[in-house]
Every structure is written in C-alpha cells, then in structure tokens.
Tab-separated table of C-alpha atoms in Angstrom:
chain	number	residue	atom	x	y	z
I	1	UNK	CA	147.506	148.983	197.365
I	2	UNK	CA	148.551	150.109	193.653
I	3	UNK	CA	151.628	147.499	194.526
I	4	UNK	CA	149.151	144.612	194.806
I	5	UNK	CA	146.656	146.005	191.535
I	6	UNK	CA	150.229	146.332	189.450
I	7	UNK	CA	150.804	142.340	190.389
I	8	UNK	CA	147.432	141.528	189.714
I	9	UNK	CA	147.578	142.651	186.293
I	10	UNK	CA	150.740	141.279	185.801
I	11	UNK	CA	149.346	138.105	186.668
I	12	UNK	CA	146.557	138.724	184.474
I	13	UNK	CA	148.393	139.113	181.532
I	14	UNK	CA	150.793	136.052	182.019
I	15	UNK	CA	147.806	133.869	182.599
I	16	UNK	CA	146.069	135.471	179.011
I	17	UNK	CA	149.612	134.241	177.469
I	18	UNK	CA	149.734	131.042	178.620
I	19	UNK	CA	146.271	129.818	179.112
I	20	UNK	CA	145.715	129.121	175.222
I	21	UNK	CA	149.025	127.278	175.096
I	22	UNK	CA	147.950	124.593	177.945
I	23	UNK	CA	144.290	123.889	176.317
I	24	UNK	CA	145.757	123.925	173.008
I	25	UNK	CA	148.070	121.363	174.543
I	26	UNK	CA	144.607	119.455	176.306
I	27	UNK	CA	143.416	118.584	172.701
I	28	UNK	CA	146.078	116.978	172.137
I	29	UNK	CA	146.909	114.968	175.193
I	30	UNK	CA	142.683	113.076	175.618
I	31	UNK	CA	143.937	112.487	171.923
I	32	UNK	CA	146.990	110.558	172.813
I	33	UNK	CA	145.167	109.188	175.804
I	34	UNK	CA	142.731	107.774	173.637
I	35	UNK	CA	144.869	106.139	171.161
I	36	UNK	CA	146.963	104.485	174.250
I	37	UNK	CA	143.756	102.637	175.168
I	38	UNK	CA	143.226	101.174	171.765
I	39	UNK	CA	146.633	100.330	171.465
I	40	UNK	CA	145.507	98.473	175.260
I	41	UNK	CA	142.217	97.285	173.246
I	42	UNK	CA	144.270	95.978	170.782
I	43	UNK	CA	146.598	93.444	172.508
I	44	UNK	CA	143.926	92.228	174.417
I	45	UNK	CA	141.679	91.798	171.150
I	46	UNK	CA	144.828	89.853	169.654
I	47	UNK	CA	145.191	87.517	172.999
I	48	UNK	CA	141.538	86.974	173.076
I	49	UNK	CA	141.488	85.715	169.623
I	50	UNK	CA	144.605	83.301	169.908
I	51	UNK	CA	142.640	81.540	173.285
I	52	UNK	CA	139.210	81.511	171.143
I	53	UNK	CA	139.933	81.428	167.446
I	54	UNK	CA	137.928	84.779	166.627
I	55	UNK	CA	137.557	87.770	167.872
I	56	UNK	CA	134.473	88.958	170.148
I	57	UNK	CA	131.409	90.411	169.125
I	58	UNK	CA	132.131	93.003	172.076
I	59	UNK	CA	134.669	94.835	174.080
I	60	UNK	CA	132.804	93.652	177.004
I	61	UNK	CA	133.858	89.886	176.440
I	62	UNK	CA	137.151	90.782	177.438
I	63	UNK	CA	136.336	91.283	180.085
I	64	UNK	CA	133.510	88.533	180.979
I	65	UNK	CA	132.124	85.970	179.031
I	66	UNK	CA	131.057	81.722	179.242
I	67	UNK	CA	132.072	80.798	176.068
I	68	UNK	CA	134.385	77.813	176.467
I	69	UNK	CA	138.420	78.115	176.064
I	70	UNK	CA	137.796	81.627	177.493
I	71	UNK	CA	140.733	82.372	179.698
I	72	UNK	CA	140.274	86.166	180.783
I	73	UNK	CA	139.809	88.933	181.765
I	74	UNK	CA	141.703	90.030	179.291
I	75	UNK	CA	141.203	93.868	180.505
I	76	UNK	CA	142.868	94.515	184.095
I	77	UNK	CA	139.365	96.687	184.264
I	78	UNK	CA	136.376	97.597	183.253
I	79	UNK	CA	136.333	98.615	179.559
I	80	UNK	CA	137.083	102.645	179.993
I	81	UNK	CA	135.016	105.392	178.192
I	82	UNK	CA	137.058	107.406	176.029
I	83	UNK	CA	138.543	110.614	177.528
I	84	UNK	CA	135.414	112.567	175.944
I	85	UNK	CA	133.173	110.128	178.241
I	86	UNK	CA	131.620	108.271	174.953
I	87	UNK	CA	131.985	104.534	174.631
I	88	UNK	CA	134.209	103.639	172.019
I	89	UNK	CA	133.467	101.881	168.908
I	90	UNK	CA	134.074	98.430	167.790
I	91	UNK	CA	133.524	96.593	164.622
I	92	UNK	CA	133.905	93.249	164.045
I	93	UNK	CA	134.945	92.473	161.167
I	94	UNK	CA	136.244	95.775	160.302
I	95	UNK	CA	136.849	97.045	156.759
I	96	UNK	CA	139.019	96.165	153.803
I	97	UNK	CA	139.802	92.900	154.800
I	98	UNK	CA	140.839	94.239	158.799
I	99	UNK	CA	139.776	91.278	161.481
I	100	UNK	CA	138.114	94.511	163.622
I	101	UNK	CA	138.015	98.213	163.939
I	102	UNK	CA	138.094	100.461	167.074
I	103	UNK	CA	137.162	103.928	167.090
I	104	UNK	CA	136.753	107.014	169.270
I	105	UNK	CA	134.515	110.110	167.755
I	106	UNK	CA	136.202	112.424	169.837
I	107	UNK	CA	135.307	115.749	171.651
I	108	UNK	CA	132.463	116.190	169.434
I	109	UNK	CA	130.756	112.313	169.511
I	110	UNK	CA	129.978	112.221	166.359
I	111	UNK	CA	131.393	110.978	163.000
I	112	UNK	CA	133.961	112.975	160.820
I	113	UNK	CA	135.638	116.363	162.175
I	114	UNK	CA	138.381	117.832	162.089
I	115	UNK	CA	141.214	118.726	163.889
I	116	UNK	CA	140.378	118.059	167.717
I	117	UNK	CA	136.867	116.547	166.675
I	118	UNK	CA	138.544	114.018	164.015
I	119	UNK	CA	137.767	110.774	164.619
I	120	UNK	CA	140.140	108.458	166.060
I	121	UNK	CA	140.852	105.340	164.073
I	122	UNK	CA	142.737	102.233	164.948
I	123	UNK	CA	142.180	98.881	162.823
C-alpha cells in the first residue's frame, strides 16, 4: 500500500511539471491553427477574385453564391470558426490601401490583447 501512495505522488509531481509546459504549448498551437486557415482564406480570396474581378463582400461567397462567372466553391467546406469557436473577421476593402483584411480576436473574442488574447491579423 505505501508502494502504490509513493507512485502516486510521484506521478503527481511529474504531472505538476509538465502540465504547464503542454497548455503553455496549447496557446500557441489554436494560434498557428488559426493563422493556417487564413493563409486557406487567403488563396481562395485571391482565386475568387481572378474568376470575378473583386473580391466578396463575405467569406460565405466562397463558398455559395449566383453571381455570374462564379466558378466555386472555392472552400472544400464550410467556412470554419476559429479554434476559439468565434467567426472570423473579414473586411473588404481592408486598410492602407490592402484589397481585404481577415482577422481572428482570439481566446478572448474581443479586440486588442495580448499575448494569447492578441488579435490575429492577416491582410
């Protein structure tokens, strides 16, 4: 019995080192996650425009739309949430001369933040 207690504590303490390291790393991945589907938003903004001659006034036109010359989907899917489960945000046109602007608030969903709350910017 003080066997199994001696492992349990052992096991306690390894899981107290290493549990801050993996959500630490968490952050960090929904982050790169995020950024991988704007890249993904991206091409398929910059297709959508060569086939129409502008850009769309939403994400979900890549997806669907009855405008002639349209030639889609240009999403293999539905138009995900970002890994926070908030929609992401696109401008159209997008500032300082940018065609568009995507964004993701991040684990807080709301403007501005720092560090794992920043905002995620693509343009």
């Amino acid at each position: 019995m003080i066997e199994l207690l001696i492992v349990i504590v052992i096991l306690g303490l390894l899981a107290s080192l290493v549990a801050p390291k993996f959500f630490s790393q968490l952050g960090t991945a929904e982050r790169g996650i995020a950024s991988a589907q704007m890249n993904a938003f991206e091409t398929a903004l910059d297709t959508f425009r060569l086939d129409m001659g502008s850009y769309p006034a939403n994400l979900e036109e890549l997806r669907k739309s009855d405008k002639p010359r349209w030639d889609g989907p240009y999403l293999p899917k539905a138009v995900p949430l970002d890994p926070w489960g908030n929609a992401y945000v696109y401008t159209t046109p997008g500032e300082d001369g940018n065609p568009y602007k995507i964004m993701s608030f991040a684990s807080d969903g709301k403007a501005g933040g720092i560090d794992n709350n920043e905002d995620i910017v693509h343009k």
